[in-house]
């Protein structure tokens, strides 16, 4: 696979975890990486430093993906700096867990507006930029690519996390419907659905020995994933080598979606 030198990539939520891993992986490919963050400026700066060390370029940009004007600002700034956008990694996401009967409207709205509306807003701005691209690539290659970071919970129901699972279920059909709409324009849209990846979002589980053991029982491959497991797939899925793939979800989950309860005869 050739490198992705000079590709311009926006990664939302790139100040930690999976987004940080993906942003650094693109940096290693020599890309221009826009490191979006929400509250963790230090984390975003660390990501950018690693990108530059690895031979890439970029800048950090604070924006709440659930706020329309802030998302527009993120994409305008990217255009100003690098002209044409090539890849959007729609990654920013949160959890706010609660038993359903006690879930507040705020807990519901916050998760839906970040995980689903945020991905809608960013995808819309990316599509606008892809459609108006000034540098035209070889006509056999996509004009642009969007990768939604969804979750195994776009498939696996999750008690106590109804807001989160609903947001990711929504992302699945957002991704597929959008892929269908823009394929004739030579824009690719796909998703990666991670299983359990050790990041801040689930630290409370993987840092506790007992909870960790319970989690491993759900992973046939018998290990918790790392951000790099997702990052390698994202780099490939944004590359011309995967040019004929659109509307697909790749489950990067160590087999979590294989009904692990049936490993031993059910
Ligand atoms: P982290 O908590 O490590 O990272 C979340 C990132 O999202 C941070 O960079 C955070 O920014 C950013 N963010 C949160 N809210 C907003 C907002 N309103 N606007 C912009 N950015 C925001 O979690 P992960 O890396 O684990 O999660 C990344 C994605 O992967 C999420 O979509 C999550 O659902 C998904 N995922 C994760 C799995 C896992 O096991 N870890 C499994 C399946 C899916 P900041 O810190 O600057 O506030």
Tab-separated table of C-alpha atoms and ligand atoms in Angstrom, residues 12-19 36-41 63-66 90-94 110 114-115 119 149-152 164 168 193-202, ligand 1:
chain	number	residue	atom	x	y	z
A	12	UNK	CA	-13.163	14.247	15.160
A	13	UNK	CA	-12.495	13.469	18.808
A	14	UNK	CA	-8.779	13.028	18.151
A	15	UNK	CA	-7.601	14.121	21.608
A	16	UNK	CA	-7.778	10.602	23.033
A	17	UNK	CA	-8.438	6.916	22.447
A	18	UNK	CA	-9.435	5.630	19.034
A	19	UNK	CA	-9.473	9.068	17.358
A	36	UNK	CA	-10.536	18.029	16.413
A	37	UNK	CA	-11.161	17.996	20.168
A	38	UNK	CA	-13.833	19.121	22.587
A	39	UNK	CA	-12.394	19.707	26.084
A	40	UNK	CA	-8.951	18.117	26.158
A	41	UNK	CA	-6.602	20.600	24.490
A	63	UNK	CA	-15.312	22.255	18.152
A	64	UNK	CA	-18.373	20.577	19.618
A	65	UNK	CA	-19.569	18.238	16.856
A	66	UNK	CA	-23.170	18.623	18.011
A	90	UNK	CA	-16.338	10.659	12.074
A	91	UNK	CA	-15.203	9.418	15.470
A	92	UNK	CA	-16.247	11.709	18.362
A	93	UNK	CA	-18.596	9.928	20.737
A	94	UNK	CA	-19.678	9.627	24.356
A	110	UNK	CA	-26.504	14.519	24.911
A	114	UNK	CA	-22.954	13.955	19.927
A	115	UNK	CA	-22.932	10.424	18.480
A	119	UNK	CA	-21.811	12.520	12.776
A	149	UNK	CA	-16.708	5.056	13.863
A	150	UNK	CA	-19.767	3.203	15.039
A	151	UNK	CA	-19.744	0.271	17.514
A	152	UNK	CA	-20.641	-3.401	17.828
A	164	UNK	CA	-25.760	4.774	23.181
A	168	UNK	CA	-25.013	3.664	16.962
A	193	UNK	CA	-17.541	-0.866	14.381
A	194	UNK	CA	-15.064	-1.527	17.179
A	195	UNK	CA	-15.638	-4.057	19.935
A	196	UNK	CA	-13.925	-3.454	23.280
A	197	UNK	CA	-10.978	-1.114	22.760
A	198	UNK	CA	-9.076	0.092	25.833
A	199	UNK	CA	-9.656	3.864	25.989
A	200	UNK	CA	-10.964	6.459	28.472
A	201	UNK	CA	-14.572	5.639	27.561
A	202	UNK	CA	-14.363	2.186	29.210
B	1	LIG	P1	-12.579	8.505	24.337
B	1	LIG	O1	-13.428	8.906	25.483
B	1	LIG	O2	-11.168	8.089	24.572
B	1	LIG	O3	-12.576	9.641	23.217
B	1	LIG	C1	-13.724	10.346	22.859
B	1	LIG	C2	-13.321	11.515	22.014
B	1	LIG	O4	-14.518	12.198	21.582
B	1	LIG	C3	-12.475	12.540	22.758
B	1	LIG	O5	-11.465	13.010	21.890
B	1	LIG	C4	-13.461	13.656	23.074
B	1	LIG	O6	-12.872	14.950	23.116
B	1	LIG	C5	-14.350	13.578	21.849
B	1	LIG	N1	-15.648	14.238	22.065
B	1	LIG	C6	-16.579	13.967	22.997
B	1	LIG	N2	-17.633	14.800	22.869
B	1	LIG	C7	-17.355	15.603	21.812
B	1	LIG	C8	-18.019	16.676	21.172
B	1	LIG	N3	-19.240	17.073	21.567
B	1	LIG	N4	-17.408	17.283	20.120
B	1	LIG	C9	-16.191	16.886	19.682
B	1	LIG	N5	-15.511	15.879	20.254
B	1	LIG	C10	-16.083	15.250	21.299
B	1	LIG	O7	-13.398	7.318	23.647
B	1	LIG	P2	-13.067	6.301	22.457
B	1	LIG	O8	-11.822	6.661	21.788
B	1	LIG	O9	-13.237	4.952	23.000
B	1	LIG	O10	-14.315	6.591	21.506
B	1	LIG	C11	-14.194	7.060	20.184
B	1	LIG	C12	-15.343	6.516	19.363
B	1	LIG	O11	-15.264	5.091	19.317
B	1	LIG	C13	-16.727	6.840	19.922
B	1	LIG	O12	-17.611	7.149	18.870
B	1	LIG	C14	-17.138	5.535	20.593
B	1	LIG	O13	-18.515	5.385	20.650
B	1	LIG	C15	-16.504	4.530	19.649
B	1	LIG	N6	-16.327	3.199	20.214
B	1	LIG	C16	-15.454	2.965	21.233
B	1	LIG	C17	-15.303	1.683	21.727
B	1	LIG	C18	-14.355	1.354	22.816
B	1	LIG	O14	-14.376	0.202	23.287
B	1	LIG	N7	-13.487	2.236	23.243
B	1	LIG	C19	-16.077	0.559	21.195
B	1	LIG	C20	-16.975	0.931	20.131
B	1	LIG	C21	-17.074	2.201	19.671
B	1	LIG	P3	-12.280	15.644	24.470
B	1	LIG	O15	-11.600	14.537	25.233
B	1	LIG	O16	-11.348	16.673	23.918
B	1	LIG	O17	-13.426	16.230	25.228
